[in-house]
């Protein structure tokens, strides 16, 4: 369940709360809220600054218990770093650290004055929205297959932010985006024996059933075979969990308006197929449906915010397994578009399910724009690491819109070239194209492959292989690029 958010207008020293949150910069500079607390409590914060117990280092936290003169039972002092370099990324960081610290305390509600901080280039609505999303991100706990921990201990459920009423739009957006991010994280974190193509279809149908203006259509492998989804179906041939094509429709705009479209890679587990992956780290291949989770989360956010536009979300979903009936290196597949593909590596399967889904989406919905998201290539992780998603598009205006949405939400992307110079790497002597382009520019040639199925479409591709999840045994889904996609839709609705 997402955190509940509200706005607070009272003075920090007068709020009767289990905890109030204020900030202190490096060099002992107190924010206005911290100064008010300090004045009411007889200089308690300044004394700790002077003793070195509060150093103002960005993200550091100090808890003051029951300070005299202050109505709150606790004051959480968060370090903000140097004031002269305080920016949007630091603002997000300190709010995440504050929420983490609150989550360790035995309380169910708190109030934060961090939203009064000056963040260059951003207004109060942005500050409230960013703080709320940071807090909800930190508060998320995966519990679907884990026994609840700390039973009986109060858990943070409500958080108030200091801001005027004009920041309410940020709070409303935060509620919707937070639900989308949680939807994406929970779906991606589920183990692959639960989160199968059929399970994703069930979750999509359940969401449609629970919301007006939303409908769901699911194509099974038999229907796709009749329609000619030769590329998608080949990927799922080796698994007992049969492929599904899931399409959600939201009618929030005028009946005559063309929809925007999201398409997300939904490989619920990727062994690599016959081109088998190495064993170490293969457990993380349950996250190979991160693109599907991300676009579904973006769809959920749009519905929850009630955006006045039409939106479709298409998820091609399959499991890539080795089997006697698996597709092989050397196979030639006929895609839904009619173009043939020589399979050189069965571990380059994401583009094979996406190409048919992109073709079907364009034919079925004639969308204004198509954005696809996929944990597509390890090459993108090498190029950009875990910080930025790779963005590719032949449409400069669309690329600019997505980059701007990423900057606004701090769910950032970086544009890579999609020049025709790279297309030669996909040439094949036995089909219209090969499914890989060799060792060099792997993320770009994957984008070039997809571009062959989007002729005439205003289309962009997001490679989220580095950003969709955190690695390691305790790593989990990040929910990216839900915030980016949601902001892009907010901008389109505003335009």
Short mmCIF file of C-alpha atoms in Angstrom, two decimals:
data_model
loop_
_atom_site.label_atom_id
_atom_site.label_comp_id
_atom_site.label_asym_id
_atom_site.label_seq_id
_atom_site.Cartn_x
_atom_site.Cartn_y
_atom_site.Cartn_z
CA UNK A 1 0.00 0.00 0.00
CA UNK A 2 1.32 3.44 -0.91
CA UNK A 3 1.99 6.03 1.77
CA UNK A 4 -0.75 8.55 2.44
CA UNK A 5 0.33 12.15 1.84
CA UNK A 6 -0.99 15.53 2.96
CA UNK A 7 0.13 19.16 3.24
CA UNK A 8 1.03 20.90 6.49
CA UNK A 9 0.90 24.64 7.15
CA UNK A 10 1.57 24.93 10.90
CA UNK A 11 4.89 26.04 12.38
CA UNK A 12 7.27 23.08 12.90
CA UNK A 13 7.71 23.69 16.62
CA UNK A 14 3.93 23.58 17.22
CA UNK A 15 3.01 20.40 15.35
CA UNK A 16 1.95 17.58 17.66
CA UNK A 17 3.52 14.72 15.69
CA UNK A 18 5.59 11.62 16.50
CA UNK A 19 8.36 13.23 14.42
CA UNK A 20 9.13 16.38 12.45
CA UNK A 21 11.87 16.49 9.83
CA UNK A 22 14.13 19.52 9.27
CA UNK A 23 17.43 20.10 7.49
CA UNK A 24 20.85 21.52 8.28
CA UNK A 25 23.48 22.47 5.68
CA UNK A 26 27.18 21.91 6.08
CA UNK A 27 29.06 24.51 8.15
CA UNK A 28 26.18 24.57 10.61
CA UNK A 29 23.77 26.64 8.49
CA UNK A 30 20.23 25.96 9.72
CA UNK A 31 17.21 26.05 7.44
CA UNK A 32 14.32 28.29 8.54
CA UNK A 33 12.39 25.32 9.95
CA UNK A 34 15.46 24.05 11.81
CA UNK A 35 16.07 27.55 13.18
CA UNK A 36 12.49 27.72 14.52
CA UNK A 37 12.90 24.34 16.20
CA UNK A 38 16.25 25.42 17.58
CA UNK A 39 14.86 28.69 18.95
CA UNK A 40 11.89 26.98 20.62
CA UNK A 41 14.13 24.28 22.12
CA UNK A 42 16.76 26.60 23.57
CA UNK A 43 19.48 26.05 20.97
CA UNK A 44 19.50 22.24 21.02
CA UNK A 45 20.41 21.92 17.33
CA UNK A 46 23.16 24.55 17.39
CA UNK A 47 24.76 22.86 20.40
CA UNK A 48 24.91 19.55 18.53
CA UNK A 49 26.34 21.32 15.50
CA UNK A 50 29.03 22.89 17.68
CA UNK A 51 29.86 19.52 19.27
CA UNK A 52 30.12 17.86 15.85
CA UNK A 53 27.21 15.47 16.47
CA UNK A 54 25.38 17.16 13.59
CA UNK A 55 27.76 17.77 10.67
CA UNK A 56 25.35 18.59 7.86
CA UNK A 57 26.81 15.95 5.55
CA UNK A 58 24.30 15.15 2.79
CA UNK A 59 22.01 12.31 3.85
CA UNK A 60 23.25 12.08 7.44
CA UNK A 61 20.51 11.85 10.09
CA UNK A 62 20.36 12.72 13.77
CA UNK A 63 17.35 12.12 16.01
CA UNK A 64 16.55 14.47 18.89
CA UNK A 65 14.16 12.87 21.38
CA UNK A 66 11.50 14.98 23.11
CA UNK A 67 13.28 18.36 22.96
CA UNK A 68 11.77 20.86 25.40
CA UNK A 69 9.70 23.61 23.88
CA UNK A 70 8.75 21.55 20.82
CA UNK A 71 5.39 19.78 20.50
CA UNK A 72 6.72 16.85 18.44
CA UNK A 73 8.02 13.77 20.26
CA UNK A 74 11.10 13.64 17.98
CA UNK A 75 13.00 15.90 15.63
CA UNK A 76 14.82 14.24 12.73
CA UNK A 77 17.66 16.48 11.54
CA UNK A 78 18.84 15.64 8.01
CA UNK A 79 22.18 16.81 6.59
CA UNK A 80 21.83 18.72 3.33
CA UNK A 81 25.46 19.12 2.27
CA UNK A 82 26.83 22.40 0.94
CA UNK A 83 24.15 24.99 0.29
CA UNK A 84 25.82 26.50 -2.78
CA UNK A 85 25.71 23.16 -4.64
CA UNK A 86 22.29 22.01 -3.41
CA UNK A 87 20.31 20.77 -6.40
CA UNK A 88 17.44 18.52 -7.48
CA UNK A 89 19.40 15.26 -7.17
CA UNK A 90 20.54 16.14 -3.64
CA UNK A 91 16.98 17.11 -2.72
CA UNK A 92 15.78 13.67 -3.80
CA UNK A 93 18.61 11.97 -1.92
CA UNK A 94 17.99 13.69 1.40
CA UNK A 95 14.28 12.93 1.20
CA UNK A 96 15.01 9.24 0.57
CA UNK A 97 17.40 9.14 3.54
CA UNK A 98 14.86 10.92 5.74
CA UNK A 99 12.18 8.39 4.81
CA UNK A 100 14.54 5.49 5.49
CA UNK A 101 15.29 6.88 8.93
CA UNK A 102 11.58 7.38 9.65
CA UNK A 103 10.93 3.79 8.63
CA UNK A 104 13.24 2.56 11.39
CA UNK A 105 11.36 4.45 14.10
CA UNK A 106 8.28 3.13 15.94
CA UNK A 107 5.81 5.62 14.44
CA UNK A 108 3.02 5.65 11.88
CA UNK A 109 3.08 9.32 10.84
CA UNK A 110 5.46 12.25 10.55
CA UNK A 111 5.72 15.74 9.08
CA UNK A 112 8.55 17.07 6.90
CA UNK A 113 9.77 20.62 6.34
CA UNK A 114 12.32 19.58 3.72
CA UNK A 115 9.82 20.68 1.07
CA UNK A 116 10.49 24.31 2.06
CA UNK A 117 14.07 24.06 0.81
CA UNK A 118 15.05 26.14 -2.18
CA UNK A 119 15.77 23.90 -5.19
CA UNK A 120 16.97 26.00 -8.14
CA UNK A 121 14.59 25.80 -11.09
CA UNK A 122 11.82 23.95 -9.26
CA UNK A 123 8.60 25.12 -7.62
CA UNK A 124 6.74 23.93 -4.52
CA UNK A 125 4.59 21.43 -6.45
CA UNK A 126 7.73 19.77 -7.83
CA UNK A 127 9.34 19.69 -4.38
CA UNK A 128 6.27 18.10 -2.80
CA UNK A 129 5.91 15.56 -5.59
CA UNK A 130 9.60 14.61 -5.55
CA UNK A 131 9.68 14.33 -1.75
CA UNK A 132 6.53 12.20 -1.71
CA UNK A 133 7.82 9.84 -4.39
CA UNK A 134 11.19 9.57 -2.63
CA UNK A 135 9.46 8.70 0.63
CA UNK A 136 7.19 6.12 -0.96
CA UNK A 137 10.16 4.57 -2.74
CA UNK A 138 12.03 4.21 0.54
CA UNK A 139 8.95 2.88 2.35
CA UNK A 140 8.25 0.07 -0.16
CA UNK A 141 8.76 -3.46 1.16
CA UNK A 142 8.41 -6.66 -0.85
CA UNK A 143 6.30 -9.11 1.16
CA UNK A 144 4.59 -11.37 -1.40
CA UNK A 145 6.75 -14.41 -0.62
CA UNK A 146 8.42 -13.23 2.62
CA UNK A 147 7.10 -13.52 6.15
CA UNK A 148 6.36 -10.02 7.50
CA UNK A 149 9.18 -8.68 9.66
CA UNK A 150 8.82 -6.52 12.77
CA UNK A 151 5.20 -7.56 13.31
CA UNK A 152 3.56 -5.43 15.95
CA UNK A 153 5.85 -2.45 15.37
CA UNK A 154 4.09 0.67 14.02
CA UNK A 155 4.96 1.34 10.38
CA UNK A 156 5.04 4.70 8.64
CA UNK A 157 1.78 5.14 6.75
CA UNK A 158 1.18 8.91 6.65
CA UNK A 159 3.53 11.76 5.83
CA UNK A 160 2.72 15.48 5.73
CA UNK A 161 4.79 18.03 3.81
CA UNK A 162 5.11 21.72 4.58
CA UNK A 163 3.72 23.63 1.60
CA UNK A 164 0.98 26.01 0.58
CA UNK A 165 -2.23 24.82 -1.05
CA UNK A 166 -0.89 25.57 -4.54
CA UNK A 167 1.39 22.52 -4.16
CA UNK A 168 -1.63 20.19 -4.19
CA UNK A 169 -1.14 19.40 -7.87
CA UNK A 170 2.25 17.90 -7.02
CA UNK A 171 0.70 15.82 -4.27
CA UNK A 172 -2.04 14.53 -6.58
CA UNK A 173 0.53 13.55 -9.20
CA UNK A 174 2.71 11.89 -6.57
CA UNK A 175 -0.18 9.68 -5.46
CA UNK A 176 -0.79 8.45 -8.99
CA UNK A 177 2.87 7.96 -9.92
CA UNK A 178 3.61 6.21 -6.61
CA UNK A 179 0.90 3.66 -7.32
CA UNK A 180 2.37 3.02 -10.75
CA UNK A 181 5.90 2.64 -9.38
CA UNK A 182 4.73 0.20 -6.71
CA UNK A 183 2.75 -1.79 -9.29
CA UNK A 184 5.87 -2.09 -11.45
CA UNK A 185 8.21 -2.97 -8.56
CA UNK A 186 5.91 -5.62 -7.13
CA UNK A 187 5.35 -7.28 -10.51
CA UNK A 188 9.05 -7.34 -11.35
CA UNK A 189 10.11 -8.55 -7.90
CA UNK A 190 7.85 -11.61 -8.01
CA UNK A 191 9.63 -14.93 -8.65
CA UNK A 192 9.35 -16.36 -12.15
CA UNK A 193 7.36 -19.39 -10.99
CA UNK A 194 4.59 -16.93 -10.02
CA UNK A 195 5.04 -14.11 -12.52
CA UNK A 196 4.46 -15.97 -15.78
CA UNK A 197 2.94 -14.55 -18.98
CA UNK A 198 -0.46 -15.77 -17.79
CA UNK A 199 0.00 -14.03 -14.42
CA UNK A 200 0.81 -10.69 -16.06
CA UNK A 201 -2.32 -11.09 -18.18
CA UNK A 202 -4.38 -11.78 -15.03
CA UNK A 203 -3.03 -8.68 -13.30
CA UNK A 204 -3.77 -6.52 -16.33
CA UNK A 205 -7.31 -7.89 -16.55
CA UNK A 206 -7.87 -7.34 -12.82
CA UNK A 207 -6.75 -3.72 -13.15
CA UNK A 208 -9.09 -3.17 -16.09
CA UNK A 209 -12.00 -4.74 -14.21
CA UNK A 210 -11.42 -2.38 -11.27
CA UNK A 211 -11.26 0.86 -13.27
CA UNK A 212 -13.72 2.68 -15.46
CA UNK A 213 -12.48 3.74 -18.91
CA UNK A 214 -10.02 0.80 -18.93
CA UNK A 215 -10.38 -2.36 -21.00
CA UNK A 216 -8.10 -5.35 -21.50
CA UNK A 217 -7.57 -7.75 -24.37
CA UNK A 218 -5.34 -10.82 -24.21
CA UNK A 219 -4.22 -12.86 -27.23
CA UNK A 220 -3.07 -16.41 -26.52
CA UNK A 221 -0.57 -18.38 -28.59
CA UNK A 222 -3.26 -19.91 -30.80
CA UNK A 223 -4.71 -16.51 -31.73
CA UNK A 224 -1.24 -15.11 -32.36
CA UNK A 225 -0.40 -18.07 -34.57
CA UNK A 226 -3.43 -17.35 -36.75
CA UNK A 227 -2.41 -13.70 -37.03
CA UNK A 228 1.21 -14.48 -37.93
CA UNK A 229 3.24 -13.58 -34.82
CA UNK A 230 6.06 -15.82 -36.04
CA UNK A 231 8.87 -13.99 -34.23
CA UNK A 232 7.23 -13.66 -30.81
CA UNK A 233 5.95 -17.24 -30.77
CA UNK A 234 9.36 -18.66 -31.66
CA UNK A 235 10.85 -17.23 -28.46
CA UNK A 236 8.28 -18.92 -26.24
CA UNK A 237 8.29 -22.28 -28.00
CA UNK A 238 10.54 -24.00 -25.47
CA UNK A 239 8.42 -23.20 -22.42
CA UNK A 240 5.31 -24.79 -20.95
CA UNK A 241 4.26 -21.25 -20.00
CA UNK A 242 2.79 -20.15 -23.30
CA UNK A 243 3.24 -16.61 -24.65
CA UNK A 244 0.59 -13.94 -24.21
CA UNK A 245 0.02 -10.58 -25.85
CA UNK A 246 -1.64 -8.22 -23.38
CA UNK A 247 -3.26 -4.94 -24.44
CA UNK A 248 -4.71 -2.41 -21.99
CA UNK A 249 -6.71 0.57 -23.26
CA UNK A 250 -7.50 3.73 -21.29
CA UNK A 251 -10.06 6.13 -22.74
CA UNK A 252 -9.46 9.32 -20.81
CA UNK A 253 -9.57 11.65 -23.81
CA UNK A 254 -12.01 12.42 -26.59
CA UNK A 255 -13.37 9.48 -28.56
CA UNK A 256 -11.83 10.85 -31.76
CA UNK A 257 -8.35 11.35 -30.29
CA UNK A 258 -5.68 8.87 -31.31
CA UNK A 259 -3.98 7.16 -28.38
CA UNK A 260 -0.42 7.26 -27.17
CA UNK A 261 1.12 3.79 -26.97
CA UNK A 262 3.53 2.02 -24.65
CA UNK A 263 5.08 -1.36 -25.52
CA UNK A 264 7.09 -3.29 -22.93
CA UNK A 265 9.29 -6.37 -23.15
CA UNK A 266 7.79 -9.08 -20.96
CA UNK A 267 10.28 -11.96 -20.83
CA UNK A 268 9.28 -13.42 -17.47
CA UNK A 269 12.46 -15.50 -17.31
CA UNK A 270 15.39 -15.53 -19.70
CA UNK A 271 17.74 -18.50 -19.70
CA UNK A 272 19.10 -17.37 -23.06
CA UNK A 273 17.45 -20.38 -24.69
CA UNK A 274 19.77 -22.64 -26.69
CA UNK A 275 22.38 -19.85 -26.44
CA UNK A 276 22.36 -20.52 -22.71
CA UNK A 277 23.48 -17.80 -20.30
CA UNK A 278 26.14 -18.49 -17.64
CA UNK A 279 24.73 -19.76 -14.36
CA UNK A 280 25.98 -17.02 -11.99
CA UNK A 281 23.45 -14.20 -11.81
CA UNK A 282 20.85 -16.03 -13.89
CA UNK A 283 18.35 -15.66 -11.03
CA UNK A 284 18.20 -11.95 -11.88
CA UNK A 285 16.72 -12.82 -15.27
CA UNK A 286 13.30 -12.74 -13.61
CA UNK A 287 13.74 -8.97 -14.06
CA UNK A 288 13.80 -9.37 -17.85
CA UNK A 289 10.15 -8.34 -17.81
CA UNK A 290 11.17 -4.96 -16.37
CA UNK A 291 10.06 -3.21 -19.54
CA UNK A 292 6.61 -4.75 -19.22
CA UNK A 293 6.47 -3.79 -15.54
CA UNK A 294 7.58 -0.25 -16.39
CA UNK A 295 5.02 0.43 -19.10
CA UNK A 296 2.26 -1.16 -17.03
CA UNK A 297 3.28 1.08 -14.14
CA UNK A 298 3.19 4.10 -16.45
CA UNK A 299 -0.29 3.05 -17.56
CA UNK A 300 -1.45 2.64 -13.94
CA UNK A 301 -0.10 6.12 -13.14
CA UNK A 302 -2.00 7.71 -16.03
CA UNK A 303 -5.25 6.07 -14.96
CA UNK A 304 -4.80 6.97 -11.28
CA UNK A 305 -4.07 10.60 -12.20
CA UNK A 306 -7.07 10.65 -14.54
CA UNK A 307 -5.07 12.21 -17.35
CA UNK A 308 -7.29 13.53 -20.18
CA UNK A 309 -5.83 11.45 -22.98
CA UNK A 310 -6.13 8.04 -24.61
CA UNK A 311 -3.44 5.47 -23.92
CA UNK A 312 -2.72 1.87 -24.89
CA UNK A 313 -0.21 -0.41 -23.22
CA UNK A 314 0.88 -3.53 -25.07
CA UNK A 315 2.95 -6.25 -23.41
CA UNK A 316 4.35 -9.17 -25.42
CA UNK A 317 5.19 -11.79 -22.81
CA UNK A 318 7.03 -15.10 -23.07
CA UNK A 319 9.52 -17.30 -21.25
CA UNK A 320 12.80 -18.06 -23.05
CA UNK A 321 13.74 -21.66 -22.20
CA UNK A 322 15.94 -24.41 -23.72
CA UNK A 323 13.90 -27.41 -24.83
CA UNK A 324 13.58 -29.94 -27.62
CA UNK A 325 11.16 -27.55 -29.33
CA UNK A 326 13.13 -24.36 -28.70
CA UNK A 327 14.07 -22.10 -31.55
CA UNK A 328 17.73 -22.39 -32.62
CA UNK A 329 20.62 -20.33 -33.91
CA UNK A 330 20.29 -20.55 -37.68
CA UNK A 331 16.48 -20.53 -37.70
CA UNK A 332 14.79 -18.03 -39.99
CA UNK A 333 11.60 -16.50 -38.56
CA UNK A 334 8.84 -14.68 -40.38
CA UNK A 335 7.66 -11.73 -38.32
CA UNK A 336 4.15 -10.28 -38.24
CA UNK A 337 5.38 -7.53 -40.58
CA UNK A 338 6.37 -10.16 -43.16
CA UNK A 339 10.08 -9.42 -42.78
CA UNK A 340 12.29 -12.44 -42.17
CA UNK A 341 14.87 -12.69 -39.39
CA UNK A 342 17.88 -14.98 -39.15
CA UNK A 343 18.45 -16.02 -35.55
CA UNK A 344 22.16 -15.87 -34.75
CA UNK A 345 21.70 -15.89 -30.98
CA UNK A 346 18.61 -17.02 -29.09
CA UNK A 347 19.62 -14.77 -26.18
CA UNK A 348 18.75 -11.74 -28.31
CA UNK A 349 15.10 -12.61 -27.79
CA UNK A 350 13.66 -9.35 -26.47
CA UNK A 351 13.78 -7.65 -29.85
CA UNK A 352 12.07 -10.69 -31.38
CA UNK A 353 8.98 -10.35 -29.19
CA UNK A 354 9.00 -6.55 -29.40
CA UNK A 355 9.12 -6.40 -33.20
CA UNK A 356 5.83 -8.28 -33.56
CA UNK A 357 4.24 -6.25 -30.75
CA UNK A 358 5.33 -2.96 -32.35
CA UNK A 359 3.87 -4.05 -35.68
CA UNK A 360 0.57 -5.10 -34.08
CA UNK A 361 0.31 -1.93 -31.99
CA UNK A 362 0.79 0.31 -35.02
CA UNK A 363 -1.69 -1.65 -37.12
CA UNK A 364 -4.34 -1.97 -34.42
CA UNK A 365 -4.33 1.45 -32.75
CA UNK A 366 -2.66 3.91 -35.19
CA UNK A 367 -1.16 5.73 -32.19
CA UNK A 368 0.16 9.30 -32.05
CA UNK A 369 3.47 8.01 -30.68
CA UNK A 370 4.91 4.67 -29.58
CA UNK A 371 7.39 4.34 -26.71
CA UNK A 372 8.88 0.92 -26.04
CA UNK A 373 10.81 0.01 -22.90
CA UNK A 374 12.96 -3.08 -22.55
CA UNK A 375 15.77 -4.60 -20.52
CA UNK A 376 17.27 -5.18 -23.92
CA UNK A 377 21.08 -5.23 -23.94
CA UNK A 378 24.01 -5.71 -21.63
CA UNK A 379 25.81 -3.33 -23.98
CA UNK A 380 23.65 -0.47 -22.70
CA UNK A 381 24.73 -1.26 -19.12
CA UNK A 382 28.38 -1.10 -20.22
CA UNK A 383 27.77 2.21 -21.99
CA UNK A 384 25.67 4.03 -19.39
CA UNK A 385 25.92 2.04 -16.17
CA UNK A 386 23.03 2.05 -13.70
CA UNK A 387 22.26 5.76 -13.77
CA UNK A 388 20.70 6.52 -17.15
CA UNK A 389 18.43 4.58 -19.48
CA UNK A 390 19.46 4.48 -23.13
CA UNK A 391 17.17 6.46 -25.43
CA UNK A 392 17.00 5.98 -29.18
CA UNK A 393 14.73 7.67 -31.68
CA UNK A 394 14.84 9.10 -35.20
CA UNK A 395 12.44 11.83 -34.05
CA UNK A 396 14.34 14.67 -32.44
CA UNK A 397 11.23 16.27 -30.96
CA UNK A 398 10.10 13.03 -29.31
CA UNK A 399 13.59 12.37 -27.96
CA UNK A 400 13.68 15.90 -26.52
CA UNK A 401 10.31 15.38 -24.82
CA UNK A 402 11.46 12.17 -23.17
CA UNK A 403 14.81 13.61 -22.10
CA UNK A 404 13.01 16.58 -20.54
CA UNK A 405 10.60 14.27 -18.69
CA UNK A 406 13.57 12.33 -17.37
CA UNK A 407 15.25 15.48 -16.10
CA UNK A 408 12.07 16.65 -14.39
CA UNK A 409 11.60 13.36 -12.56
CA UNK A 410 15.30 12.53 -12.10
CA UNK A 411 14.49 9.27 -13.92
CA UNK A 412 17.00 10.25 -16.53
CA UNK A 413 17.82 8.94 -19.99
CA UNK A 414 20.71 9.59 -22.37
CA UNK A 415 20.28 9.65 -26.12
CA UNK A 416 22.31 7.26 -28.26
CA UNK A 417 22.57 7.58 -32.06
CA UNK A 418 20.27 5.62 -34.32
CA UNK A 419 22.05 6.36 -37.57
CA UNK A 420 21.55 4.24 -40.66
CA UNK A 421 25.33 3.69 -40.68
CA UNK A 422 24.79 0.95 -38.08
CA UNK A 423 22.15 -0.93 -40.10
CA UNK A 424 24.80 -2.74 -42.17
CA UNK A 425 25.70 -4.75 -39.07
CA UNK A 426 22.29 -6.47 -39.26
CA UNK A 427 22.74 -7.75 -42.81
CA UNK A 428 22.13 -11.46 -43.41
CA UNK A 429 22.67 -13.77 -46.36
CA UNK A 430 19.65 -15.89 -45.43
CA UNK A 431 16.97 -13.43 -44.29
CA UNK A 432 15.98 -9.77 -44.48
CA UNK A 433 18.05 -9.18 -41.35
CA UNK A 434 19.90 -10.93 -38.53
CA UNK A 435 18.79 -10.59 -34.91
CA UNK A 436 22.20 -9.37 -33.70
CA UNK A 437 24.75 -6.98 -35.13
CA UNK A 438 28.01 -8.25 -33.71
CA UNK A 439 30.15 -7.17 -30.76
CA UNK A 440 30.29 -3.43 -31.36
CA UNK A 441 27.47 -0.95 -30.62
CA UNK A 442 25.19 -3.69 -29.31
CA UNK A 443 22.60 -1.37 -27.75
CA UNK A 444 22.42 0.74 -30.91
CA UNK A 445 22.11 -2.19 -33.34
CA UNK A 446 19.27 -3.54 -31.16
CA UNK A 447 17.56 -0.19 -31.57
CA UNK A 448 18.26 -0.29 -35.30
CA UNK A 449 16.62 -3.71 -35.45
CA UNK A 450 13.46 -2.38 -33.80
CA UNK A 451 13.43 0.66 -36.06
CA UNK A 452 12.83 -1.64 -39.03
CA UNK A 453 9.40 -2.41 -37.58
CA UNK A 454 8.36 1.18 -36.90
CA UNK A 455 8.45 2.76 -40.34
CA UNK A 456 5.98 5.64 -40.48
CA UNK A 457 5.62 5.71 -36.70
CA UNK A 458 6.67 8.42 -34.25
CA UNK A 459 8.63 6.02 -32.09
CA UNK A 460 11.27 5.94 -29.38
CA UNK A 461 13.05 3.09 -27.63
CA UNK A 462 14.20 3.01 -24.00
CA UNK A 463 16.85 0.43 -23.09
CA UNK A 464 16.47 0.03 -19.31
CA UNK A 465 18.79 -2.95 -18.84
CA UNK A 466 20.90 -0.92 -16.43
CA UNK A 467 18.16 0.96 -14.62
CA UNK A 468 15.28 -1.47 -14.10
CA UNK A 469 16.72 -3.24 -11.07
CA UNK A 470 19.47 -3.11 -8.47
CA UNK A 471 21.87 -6.04 -8.59
CA UNK A 472 22.73 -8.46 -5.79
CA UNK A 473 20.86 -10.93 -3.61
CA UNK A 474 18.98 -8.14 -1.86
CA UNK A 475 18.58 -6.02 -4.96
CA UNK A 476 15.16 -5.47 -6.44
CA UNK A 477 13.13 -3.61 -9.01
CA UNK A 478 13.55 0.17 -9.16
CA UNK A 479 10.25 0.84 -10.91
CA UNK A 480 12.00 2.78 -13.67
CA UNK A 481 11.01 4.20 -16.13
CA UNK A 482 7.52 4.71 -14.64
CA UNK A 483 8.20 8.28 -13.47
CA UNK A 484 9.69 9.29 -16.83
CA UNK A 485 6.74 7.84 -18.77
CA UNK A 486 4.21 9.38 -16.38
CA UNK A 487 5.81 12.83 -16.70
CA UNK A 488 5.87 12.52 -20.49
CA UNK A 489 2.10 11.84 -20.40
CA UNK A 490 1.52 14.73 -17.97
CA UNK A 491 3.33 17.00 -20.41
CA UNK A 492 1.27 15.69 -23.34
CA UNK A 493 -1.97 16.21 -21.41
CA UNK A 494 -0.88 19.75 -20.55
CA UNK A 495 -0.01 20.52 -24.14
#
